[in-house]
PDB file of C-alpha atoms in Angstrom:
ATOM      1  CA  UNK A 297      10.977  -5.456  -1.815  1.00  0.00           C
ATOM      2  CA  UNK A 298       8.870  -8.613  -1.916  1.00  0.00           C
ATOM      3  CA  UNK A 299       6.056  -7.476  -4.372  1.00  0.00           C
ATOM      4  CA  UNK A 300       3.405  -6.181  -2.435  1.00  0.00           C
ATOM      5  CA  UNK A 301       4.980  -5.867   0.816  1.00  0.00           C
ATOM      6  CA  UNK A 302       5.235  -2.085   1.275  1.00  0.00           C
ATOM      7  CA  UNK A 303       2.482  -0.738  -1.275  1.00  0.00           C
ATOM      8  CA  UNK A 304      -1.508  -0.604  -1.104  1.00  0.00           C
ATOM      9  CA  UNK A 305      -3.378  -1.143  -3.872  1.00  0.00           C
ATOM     10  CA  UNK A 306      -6.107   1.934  -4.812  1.00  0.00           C
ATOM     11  CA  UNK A 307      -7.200   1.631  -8.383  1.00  0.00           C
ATOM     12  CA  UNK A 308     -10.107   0.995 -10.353  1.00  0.00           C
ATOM     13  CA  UNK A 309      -9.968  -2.080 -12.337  1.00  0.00           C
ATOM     14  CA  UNK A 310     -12.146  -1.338 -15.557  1.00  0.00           C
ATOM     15  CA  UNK A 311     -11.416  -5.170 -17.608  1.00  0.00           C
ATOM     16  CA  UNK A 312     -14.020  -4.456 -20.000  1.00  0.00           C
ATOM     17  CA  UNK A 313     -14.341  -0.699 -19.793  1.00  0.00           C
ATOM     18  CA  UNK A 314     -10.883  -0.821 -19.047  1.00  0.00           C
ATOM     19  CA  UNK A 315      -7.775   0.163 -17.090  1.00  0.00           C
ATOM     20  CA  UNK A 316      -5.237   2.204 -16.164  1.00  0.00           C
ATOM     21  CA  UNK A 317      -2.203   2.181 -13.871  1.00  0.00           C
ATOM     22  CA  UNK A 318       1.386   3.360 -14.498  1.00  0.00           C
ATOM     23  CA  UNK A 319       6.647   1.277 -16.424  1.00  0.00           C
ATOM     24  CA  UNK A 320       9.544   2.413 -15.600  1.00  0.00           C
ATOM     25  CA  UNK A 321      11.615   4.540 -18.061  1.00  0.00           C
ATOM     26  CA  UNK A 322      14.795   6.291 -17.848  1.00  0.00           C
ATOM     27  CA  UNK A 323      13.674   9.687 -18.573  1.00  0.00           C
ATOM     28  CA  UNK A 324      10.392  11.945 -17.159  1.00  0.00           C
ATOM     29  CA  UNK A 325       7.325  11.625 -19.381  1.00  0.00           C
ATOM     30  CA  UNK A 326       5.521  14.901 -20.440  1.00  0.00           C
ATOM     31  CA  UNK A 327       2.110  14.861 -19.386  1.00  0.00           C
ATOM     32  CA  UNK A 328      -0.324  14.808 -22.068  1.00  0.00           C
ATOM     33  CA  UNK A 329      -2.373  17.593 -22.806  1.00  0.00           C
ATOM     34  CA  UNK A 330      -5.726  15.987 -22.392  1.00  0.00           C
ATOM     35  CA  UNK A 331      -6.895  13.135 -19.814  1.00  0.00           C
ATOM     36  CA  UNK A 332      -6.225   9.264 -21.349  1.00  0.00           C
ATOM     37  CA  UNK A 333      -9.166   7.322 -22.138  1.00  0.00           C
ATOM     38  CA  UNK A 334     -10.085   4.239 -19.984  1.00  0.00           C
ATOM     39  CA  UNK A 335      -7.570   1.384 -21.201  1.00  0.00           C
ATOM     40  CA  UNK A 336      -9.146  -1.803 -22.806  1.00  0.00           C
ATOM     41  CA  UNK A 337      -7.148  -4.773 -22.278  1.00  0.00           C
ATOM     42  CA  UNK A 338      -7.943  -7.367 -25.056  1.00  0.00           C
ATOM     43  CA  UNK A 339      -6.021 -10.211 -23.514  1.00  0.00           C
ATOM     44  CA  UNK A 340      -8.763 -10.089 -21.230  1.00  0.00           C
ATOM     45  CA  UNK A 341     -11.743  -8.503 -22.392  1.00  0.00           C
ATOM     46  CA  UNK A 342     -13.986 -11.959 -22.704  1.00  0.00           C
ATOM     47  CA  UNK A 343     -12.921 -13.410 -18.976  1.00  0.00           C
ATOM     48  CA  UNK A 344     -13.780 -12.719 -15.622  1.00  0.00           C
ATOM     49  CA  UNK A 345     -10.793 -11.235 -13.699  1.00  0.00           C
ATOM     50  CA  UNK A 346     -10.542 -12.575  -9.745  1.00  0.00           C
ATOM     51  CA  UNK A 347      -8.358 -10.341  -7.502  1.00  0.00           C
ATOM     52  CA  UNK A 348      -6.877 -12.629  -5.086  1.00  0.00           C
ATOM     53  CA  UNK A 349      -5.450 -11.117  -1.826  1.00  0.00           C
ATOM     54  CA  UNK A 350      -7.941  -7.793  -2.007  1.00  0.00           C
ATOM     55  CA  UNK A 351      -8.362  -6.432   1.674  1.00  0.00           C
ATOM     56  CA  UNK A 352     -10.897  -3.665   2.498  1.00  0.00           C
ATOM     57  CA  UNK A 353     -13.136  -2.849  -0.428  1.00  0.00           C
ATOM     58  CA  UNK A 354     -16.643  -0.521  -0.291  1.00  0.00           C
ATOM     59  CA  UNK A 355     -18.208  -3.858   0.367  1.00  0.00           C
ATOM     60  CA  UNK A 356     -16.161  -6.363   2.671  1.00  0.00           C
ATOM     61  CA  UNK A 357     -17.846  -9.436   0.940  1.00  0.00           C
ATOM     62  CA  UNK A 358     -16.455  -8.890  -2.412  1.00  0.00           C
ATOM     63  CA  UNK A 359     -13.203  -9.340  -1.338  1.00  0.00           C
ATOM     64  CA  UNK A 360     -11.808 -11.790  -4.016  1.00  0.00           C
ATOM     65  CA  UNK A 361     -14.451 -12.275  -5.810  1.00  0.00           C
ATOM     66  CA  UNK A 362     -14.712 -11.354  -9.707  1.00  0.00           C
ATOM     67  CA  UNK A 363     -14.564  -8.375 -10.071  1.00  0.00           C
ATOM     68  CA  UNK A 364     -17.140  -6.071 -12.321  1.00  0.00           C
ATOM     69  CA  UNK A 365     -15.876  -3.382 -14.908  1.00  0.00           C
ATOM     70  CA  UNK A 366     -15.605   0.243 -13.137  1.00  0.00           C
ATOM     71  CA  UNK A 367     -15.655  -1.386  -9.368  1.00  0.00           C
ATOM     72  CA  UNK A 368     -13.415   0.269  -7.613  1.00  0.00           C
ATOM     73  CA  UNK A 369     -10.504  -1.952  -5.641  1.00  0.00           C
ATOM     74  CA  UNK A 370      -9.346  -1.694  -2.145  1.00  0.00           C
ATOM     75  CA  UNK A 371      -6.408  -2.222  -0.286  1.00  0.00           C
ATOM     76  CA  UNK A 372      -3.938  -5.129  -0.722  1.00  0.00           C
ATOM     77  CA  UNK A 373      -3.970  -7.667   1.945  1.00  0.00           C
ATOM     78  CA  UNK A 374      -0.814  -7.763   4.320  1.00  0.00           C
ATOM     79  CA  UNK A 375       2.067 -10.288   3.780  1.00  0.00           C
ATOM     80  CA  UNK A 376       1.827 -13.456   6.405  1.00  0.00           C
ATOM     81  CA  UNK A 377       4.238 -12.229   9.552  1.00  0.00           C
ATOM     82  CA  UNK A 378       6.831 -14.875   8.185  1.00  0.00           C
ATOM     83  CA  UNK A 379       7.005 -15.970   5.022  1.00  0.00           C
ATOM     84  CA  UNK A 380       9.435 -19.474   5.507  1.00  0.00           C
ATOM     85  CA  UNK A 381       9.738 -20.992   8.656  1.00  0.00           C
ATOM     86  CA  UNK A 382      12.997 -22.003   7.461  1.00  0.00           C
ATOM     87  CA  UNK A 383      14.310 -19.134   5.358  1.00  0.00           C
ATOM     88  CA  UNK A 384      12.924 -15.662   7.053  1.00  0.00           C
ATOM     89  CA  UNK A 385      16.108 -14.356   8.075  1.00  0.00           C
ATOM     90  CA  UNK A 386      17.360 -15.286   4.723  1.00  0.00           C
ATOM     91  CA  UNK A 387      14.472 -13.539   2.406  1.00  0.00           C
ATOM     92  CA  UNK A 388      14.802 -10.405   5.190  1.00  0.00           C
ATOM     93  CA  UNK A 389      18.618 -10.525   4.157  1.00  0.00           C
ATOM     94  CA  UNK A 390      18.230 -10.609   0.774  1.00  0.00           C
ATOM     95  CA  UNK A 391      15.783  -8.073   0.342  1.00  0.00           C
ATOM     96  CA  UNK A 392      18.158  -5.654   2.315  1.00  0.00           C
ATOM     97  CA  UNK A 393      20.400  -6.257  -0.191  1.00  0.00           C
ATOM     98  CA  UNK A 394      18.012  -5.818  -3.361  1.00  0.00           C
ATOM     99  CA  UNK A 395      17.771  -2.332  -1.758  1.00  0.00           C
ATOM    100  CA  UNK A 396      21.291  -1.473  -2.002  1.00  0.00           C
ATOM    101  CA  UNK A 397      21.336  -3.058  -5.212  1.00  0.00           C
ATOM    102  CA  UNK A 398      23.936  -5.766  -4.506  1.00  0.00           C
ATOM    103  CA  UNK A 399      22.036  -8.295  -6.665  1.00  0.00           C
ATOM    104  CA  UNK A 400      24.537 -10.733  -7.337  1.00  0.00           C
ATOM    105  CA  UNK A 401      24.763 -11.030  -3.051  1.00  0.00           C
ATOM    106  CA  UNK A 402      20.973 -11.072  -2.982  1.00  0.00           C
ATOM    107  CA  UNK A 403      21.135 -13.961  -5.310  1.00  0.00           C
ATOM    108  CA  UNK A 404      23.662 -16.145  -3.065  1.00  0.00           C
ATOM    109  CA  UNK A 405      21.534 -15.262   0.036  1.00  0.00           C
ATOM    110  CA  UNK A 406      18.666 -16.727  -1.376  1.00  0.00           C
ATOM    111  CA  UNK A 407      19.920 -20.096  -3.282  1.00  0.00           C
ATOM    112  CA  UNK A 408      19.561 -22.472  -0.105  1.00  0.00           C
ATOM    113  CA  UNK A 409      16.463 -21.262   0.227  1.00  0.00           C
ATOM    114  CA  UNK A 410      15.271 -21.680  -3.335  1.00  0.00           C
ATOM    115  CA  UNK A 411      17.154 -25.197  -3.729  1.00  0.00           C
ATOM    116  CA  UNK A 412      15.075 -25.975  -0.155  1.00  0.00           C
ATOM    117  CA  UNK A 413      11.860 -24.607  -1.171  1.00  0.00           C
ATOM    118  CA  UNK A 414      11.000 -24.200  -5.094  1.00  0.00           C
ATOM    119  CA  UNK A 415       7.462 -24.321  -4.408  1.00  0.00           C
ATOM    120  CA  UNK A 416       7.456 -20.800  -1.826  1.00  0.00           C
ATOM    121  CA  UNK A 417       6.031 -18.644  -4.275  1.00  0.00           C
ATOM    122  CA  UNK A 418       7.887 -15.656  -1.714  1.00  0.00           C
ATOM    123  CA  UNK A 419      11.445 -17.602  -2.291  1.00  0.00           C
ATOM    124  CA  UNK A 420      10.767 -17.738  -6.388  1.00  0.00           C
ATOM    125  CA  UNK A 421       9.592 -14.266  -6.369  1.00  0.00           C
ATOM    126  CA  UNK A 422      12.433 -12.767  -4.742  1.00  0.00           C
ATOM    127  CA  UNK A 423      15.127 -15.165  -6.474  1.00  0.00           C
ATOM    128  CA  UNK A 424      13.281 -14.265  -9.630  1.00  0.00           C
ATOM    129  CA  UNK A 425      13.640 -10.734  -8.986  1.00  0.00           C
ATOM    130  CA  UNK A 426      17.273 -11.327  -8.286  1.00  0.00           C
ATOM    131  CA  UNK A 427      17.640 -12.840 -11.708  1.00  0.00           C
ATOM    132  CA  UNK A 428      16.369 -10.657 -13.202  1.00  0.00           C
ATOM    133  CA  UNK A 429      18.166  -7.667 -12.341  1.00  0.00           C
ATOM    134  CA  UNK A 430      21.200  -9.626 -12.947  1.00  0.00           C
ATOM    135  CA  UNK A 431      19.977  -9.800 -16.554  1.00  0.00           C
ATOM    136  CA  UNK A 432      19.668 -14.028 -15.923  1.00  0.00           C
ATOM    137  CA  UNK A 433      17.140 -13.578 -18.387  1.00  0.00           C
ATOM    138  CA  UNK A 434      16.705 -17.503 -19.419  1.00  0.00           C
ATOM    139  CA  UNK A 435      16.994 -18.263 -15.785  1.00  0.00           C
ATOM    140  CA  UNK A 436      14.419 -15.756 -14.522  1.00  0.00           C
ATOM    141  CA  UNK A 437      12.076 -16.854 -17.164  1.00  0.00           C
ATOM    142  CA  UNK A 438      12.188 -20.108 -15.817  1.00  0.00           C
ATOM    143  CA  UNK A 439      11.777 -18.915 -12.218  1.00  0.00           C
ATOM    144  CA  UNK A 440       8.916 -16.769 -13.085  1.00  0.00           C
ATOM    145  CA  UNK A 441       7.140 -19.379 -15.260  1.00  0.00           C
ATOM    146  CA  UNK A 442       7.004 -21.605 -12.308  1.00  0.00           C
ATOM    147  CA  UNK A 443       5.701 -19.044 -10.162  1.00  0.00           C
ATOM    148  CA  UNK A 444       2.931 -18.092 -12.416  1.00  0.00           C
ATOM    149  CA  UNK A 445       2.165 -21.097 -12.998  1.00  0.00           C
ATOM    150  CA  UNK A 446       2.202 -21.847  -9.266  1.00  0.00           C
ATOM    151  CA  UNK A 447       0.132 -19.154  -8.822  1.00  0.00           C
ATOM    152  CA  UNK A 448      -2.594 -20.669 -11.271  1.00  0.00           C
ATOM    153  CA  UNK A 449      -3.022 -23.699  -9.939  1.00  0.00           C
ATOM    154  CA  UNK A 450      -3.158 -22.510  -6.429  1.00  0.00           C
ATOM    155  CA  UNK A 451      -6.226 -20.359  -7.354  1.00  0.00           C
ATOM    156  CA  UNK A 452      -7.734 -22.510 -10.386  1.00  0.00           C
ATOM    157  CA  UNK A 453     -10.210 -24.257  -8.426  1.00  0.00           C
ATOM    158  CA  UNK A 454     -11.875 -21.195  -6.924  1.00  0.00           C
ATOM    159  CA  UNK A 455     -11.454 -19.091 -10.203  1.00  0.00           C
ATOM    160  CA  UNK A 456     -13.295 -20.952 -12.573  1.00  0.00           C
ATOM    161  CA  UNK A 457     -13.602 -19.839 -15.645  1.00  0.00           C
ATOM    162  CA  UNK A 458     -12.133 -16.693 -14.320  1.00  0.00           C
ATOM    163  CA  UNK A 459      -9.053 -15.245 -14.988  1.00  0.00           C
ATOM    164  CA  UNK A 460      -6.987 -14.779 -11.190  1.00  0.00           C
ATOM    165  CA  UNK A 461      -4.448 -12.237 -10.763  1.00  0.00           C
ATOM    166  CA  UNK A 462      -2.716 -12.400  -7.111  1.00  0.00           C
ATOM    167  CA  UNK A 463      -2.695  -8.833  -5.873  1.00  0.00           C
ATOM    168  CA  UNK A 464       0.501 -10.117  -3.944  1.00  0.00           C
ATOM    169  CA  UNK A 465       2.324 -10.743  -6.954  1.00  0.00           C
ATOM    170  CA  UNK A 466       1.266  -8.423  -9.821  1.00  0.00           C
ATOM    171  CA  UNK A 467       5.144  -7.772 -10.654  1.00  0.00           C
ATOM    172  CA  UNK A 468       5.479 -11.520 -12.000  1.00  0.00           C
ATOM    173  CA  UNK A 469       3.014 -10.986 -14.040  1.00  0.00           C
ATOM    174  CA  UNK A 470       4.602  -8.002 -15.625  1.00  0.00           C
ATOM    175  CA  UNK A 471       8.157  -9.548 -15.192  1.00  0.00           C
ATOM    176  CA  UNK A 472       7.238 -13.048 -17.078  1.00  0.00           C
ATOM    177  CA  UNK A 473       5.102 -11.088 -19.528  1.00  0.00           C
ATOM    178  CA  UNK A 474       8.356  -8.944 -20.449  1.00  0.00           C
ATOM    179  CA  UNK A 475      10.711 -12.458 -20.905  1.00  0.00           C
ATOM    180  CA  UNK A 476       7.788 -13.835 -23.119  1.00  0.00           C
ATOM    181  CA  UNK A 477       8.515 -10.829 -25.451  1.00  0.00           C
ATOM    182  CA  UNK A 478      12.098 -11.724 -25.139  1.00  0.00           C
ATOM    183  CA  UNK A 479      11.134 -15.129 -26.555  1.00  0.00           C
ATOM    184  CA  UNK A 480       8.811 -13.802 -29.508  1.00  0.00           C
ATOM    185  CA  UNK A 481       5.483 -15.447 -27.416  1.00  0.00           C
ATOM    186  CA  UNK A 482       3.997 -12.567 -28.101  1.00  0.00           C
ATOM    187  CA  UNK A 483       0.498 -13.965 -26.932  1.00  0.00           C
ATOM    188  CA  UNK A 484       1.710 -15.359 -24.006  1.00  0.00           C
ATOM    189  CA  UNK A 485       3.529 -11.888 -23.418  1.00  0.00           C
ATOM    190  CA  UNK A 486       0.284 -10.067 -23.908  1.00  0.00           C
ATOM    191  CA  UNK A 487      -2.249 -11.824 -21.457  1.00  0.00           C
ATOM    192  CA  UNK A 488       0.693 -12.085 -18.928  1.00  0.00           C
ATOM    193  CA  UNK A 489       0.774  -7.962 -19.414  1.00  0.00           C
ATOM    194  CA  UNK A 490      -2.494  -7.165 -19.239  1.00  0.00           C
ATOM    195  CA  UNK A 491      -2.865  -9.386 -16.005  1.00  0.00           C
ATOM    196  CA  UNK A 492      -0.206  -7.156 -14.453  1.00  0.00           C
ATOM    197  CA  UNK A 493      -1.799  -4.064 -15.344  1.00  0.00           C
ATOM    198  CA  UNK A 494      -5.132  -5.424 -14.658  1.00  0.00           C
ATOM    199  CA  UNK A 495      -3.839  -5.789 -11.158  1.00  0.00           C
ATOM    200  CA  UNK A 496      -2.541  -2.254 -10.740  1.00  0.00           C
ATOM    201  CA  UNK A 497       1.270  -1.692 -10.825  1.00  0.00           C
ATOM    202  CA  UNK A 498       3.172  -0.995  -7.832  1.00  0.00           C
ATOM    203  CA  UNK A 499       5.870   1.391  -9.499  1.00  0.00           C
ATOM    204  CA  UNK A 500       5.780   4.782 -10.302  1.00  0.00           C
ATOM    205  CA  UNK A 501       3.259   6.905 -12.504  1.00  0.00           C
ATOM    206  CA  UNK A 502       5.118   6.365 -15.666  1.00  0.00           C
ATOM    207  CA  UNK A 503       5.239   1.986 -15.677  1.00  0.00           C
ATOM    208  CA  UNK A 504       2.007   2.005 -18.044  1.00  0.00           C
ATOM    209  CA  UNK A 505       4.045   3.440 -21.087  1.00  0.00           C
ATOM    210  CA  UNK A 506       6.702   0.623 -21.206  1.00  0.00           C
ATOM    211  CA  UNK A 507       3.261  -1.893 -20.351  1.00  0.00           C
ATOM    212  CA  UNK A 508       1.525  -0.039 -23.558  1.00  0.00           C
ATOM    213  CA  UNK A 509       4.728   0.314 -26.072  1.00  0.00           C
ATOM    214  CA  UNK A 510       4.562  -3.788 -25.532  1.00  0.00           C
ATOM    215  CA  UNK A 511       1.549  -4.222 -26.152  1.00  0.00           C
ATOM    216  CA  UNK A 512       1.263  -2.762 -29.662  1.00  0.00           C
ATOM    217  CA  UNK A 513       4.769  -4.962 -30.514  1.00  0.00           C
ATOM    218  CA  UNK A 514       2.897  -7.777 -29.135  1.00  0.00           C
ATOM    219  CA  UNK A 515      -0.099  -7.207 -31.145  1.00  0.00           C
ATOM    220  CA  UNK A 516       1.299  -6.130 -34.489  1.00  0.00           C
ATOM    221  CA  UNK A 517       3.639  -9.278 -34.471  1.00  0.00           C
ATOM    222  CA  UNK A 518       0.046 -10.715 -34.075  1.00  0.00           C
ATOM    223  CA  UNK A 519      -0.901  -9.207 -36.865  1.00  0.00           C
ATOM    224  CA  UNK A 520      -3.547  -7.828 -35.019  1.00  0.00           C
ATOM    225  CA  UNK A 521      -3.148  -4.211 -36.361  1.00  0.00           C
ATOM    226  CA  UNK A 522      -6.297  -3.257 -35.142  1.00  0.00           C
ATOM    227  CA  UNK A 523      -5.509  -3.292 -31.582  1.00  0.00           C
ATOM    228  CA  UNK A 524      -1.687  -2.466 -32.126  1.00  0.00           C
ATOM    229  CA  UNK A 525      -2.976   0.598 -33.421  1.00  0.00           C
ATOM    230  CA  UNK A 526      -5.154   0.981 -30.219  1.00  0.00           C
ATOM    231  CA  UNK A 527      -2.122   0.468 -27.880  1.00  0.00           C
ATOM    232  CA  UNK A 528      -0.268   2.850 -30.243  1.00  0.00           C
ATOM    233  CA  UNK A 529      -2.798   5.983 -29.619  1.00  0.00           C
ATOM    234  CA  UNK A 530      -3.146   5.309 -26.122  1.00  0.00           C
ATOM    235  CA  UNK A 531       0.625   4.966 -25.111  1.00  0.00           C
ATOM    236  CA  UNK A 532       0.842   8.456 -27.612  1.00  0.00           C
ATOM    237  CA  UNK A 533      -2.363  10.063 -25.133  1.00  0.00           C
ATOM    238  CA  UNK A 534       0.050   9.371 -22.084  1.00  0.00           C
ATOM    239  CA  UNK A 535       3.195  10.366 -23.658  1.00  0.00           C
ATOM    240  CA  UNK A 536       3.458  12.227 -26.453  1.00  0.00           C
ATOM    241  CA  UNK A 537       7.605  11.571 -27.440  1.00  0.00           C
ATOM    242  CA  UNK A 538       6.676   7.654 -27.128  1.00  0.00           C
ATOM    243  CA  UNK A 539       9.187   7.134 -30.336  1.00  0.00           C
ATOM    244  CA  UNK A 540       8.607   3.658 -29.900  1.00  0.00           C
ATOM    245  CA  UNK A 541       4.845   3.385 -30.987  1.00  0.00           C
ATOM    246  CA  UNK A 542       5.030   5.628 -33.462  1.00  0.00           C
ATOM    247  CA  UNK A 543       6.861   2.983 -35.802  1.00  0.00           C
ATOM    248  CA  UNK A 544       3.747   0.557 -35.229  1.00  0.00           C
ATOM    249  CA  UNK A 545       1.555   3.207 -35.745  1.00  0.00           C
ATOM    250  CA  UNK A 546       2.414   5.768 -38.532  1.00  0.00           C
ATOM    251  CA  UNK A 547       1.564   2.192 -41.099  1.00  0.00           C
ATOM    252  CA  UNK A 548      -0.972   1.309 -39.200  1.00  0.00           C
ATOM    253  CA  UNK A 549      -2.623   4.672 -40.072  1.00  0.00           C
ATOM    254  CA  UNK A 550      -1.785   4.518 -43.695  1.00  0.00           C
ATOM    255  CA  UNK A 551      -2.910   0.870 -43.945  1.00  0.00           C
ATOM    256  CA  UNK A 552      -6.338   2.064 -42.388  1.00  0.00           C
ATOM    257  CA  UNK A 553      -6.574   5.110 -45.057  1.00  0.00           C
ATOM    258  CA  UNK A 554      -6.317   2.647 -48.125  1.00  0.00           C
TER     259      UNK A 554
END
């Protein structure tokens, strides 16, 4: 699916209260026993966050505009009817065979379309996507930085000083922000992160723990213990067997005791 196409947005974005949404792991989750606290996401906590492509909210005029702590979000704006003039049939074909998880087809489908028209952010996302899942990891990075990027400069001028997440696209942000890790940017990794989750993720409940077990690798290679240590707790509140955290966090705690 082109990100966004099929799924409406209902969250609450909390950026300095908070946040909370849902990564994908192999395995169920437990629940845990007591309700998470509101998510805090650093990357972010001293900007303005702009939701770009918002559609009905309580109040129709603050459709993409900044957006306060606690207000709750509406619904995502529809896709345009056809996304390339040129290429429709092409990204329709393609996405068909995302679905049936015939990347490396998906990927062929789509390269006259990306060598045409490498500035359609709805070609790079889906060739991106393709990339990716082929485990093109270099060559989705590069894919994904452009569309980012793309995505910044198309909203830049109307943002400000704000910080724009495009509703449409919230799974580049998340995608990008996982290839920074690959690449040891860990601050790069961590604002692109917190922009995805910031913009509500479009998977299934359990997305946040992968999102959080980041995060504290991000921040402890940092050296920013501190919030590590706060990523740590709050991936543990949603799921308890998170082995991953508890390696930043068991001498995080000791450090904190001394």
């Amino acid at each position: 699916m082109i990100c966004g196409s099929r799924v409406a947005i209902a969250i609450a974005v909390l950026v300095a209260a908070g946040c909370s949404t849902a990564p994908r792991t192999p395995t169920p989750i437990p629940r845990a026993t007591k309700a998470p606290q509101p998510l805090i996401l650093y990357a972010l906590l001293d900007r303005d966050v702009r939701l770009a492509h918002l559609g009905h909210t309580a109040s129709p005029a603050d459709a993409g505009t900044v957006v306060s702590a606690g207000r709750p979000v509406g619904d995502l704006q529809p896709l345009p009817a056809v996304l390339s003039d040129r290429y429709q049939a092409a990204l329709v074909d393609a996405e068909q065979l995302y679905g049936k998880q015939d990347y490396s087809a998906a990927l062929a489908t789509l390269e006259p379309a990306y060598r045409d028209e490498p500035d359609n952010p709805f070609v790079l996302e889906a060739y991106g996507r393709a990339l990716y899942r082929l485990r093109q990891r270099e060559r989705a990075f590069l894919v994904y930085r452009k569309l980012v990027d793309l995505l910044d400069t198309e909203w830049a001028a109307d943002a400000g000083k704000a910080v724009t997440i495009d509703l449409w696209f919230v799974d580049a942000y998340w995608k990008v922000g996982t290839l920074h890790m690959d690449r040891s940017e860990w601050q790069r990794a961590a604002f692109e992160i917190s922009r995805a989750l910031a913009g509500g993720f479009m998977w299934e409940r359990l997305a946040v723990d992968q999102a959080l077990s980041y995060l504290t690798k991000a921040y402890a290679e940092m050296d920013r213990r501190d919030i590590s240590k706060y990523y740590a707790e709050r991936a543990l509140e949603r799921n308890p067997r998170n082995t991953f955290v508890k390696r930043y966090l068991d001498p995080l705690s000791r450090d904190s005791k001394e």
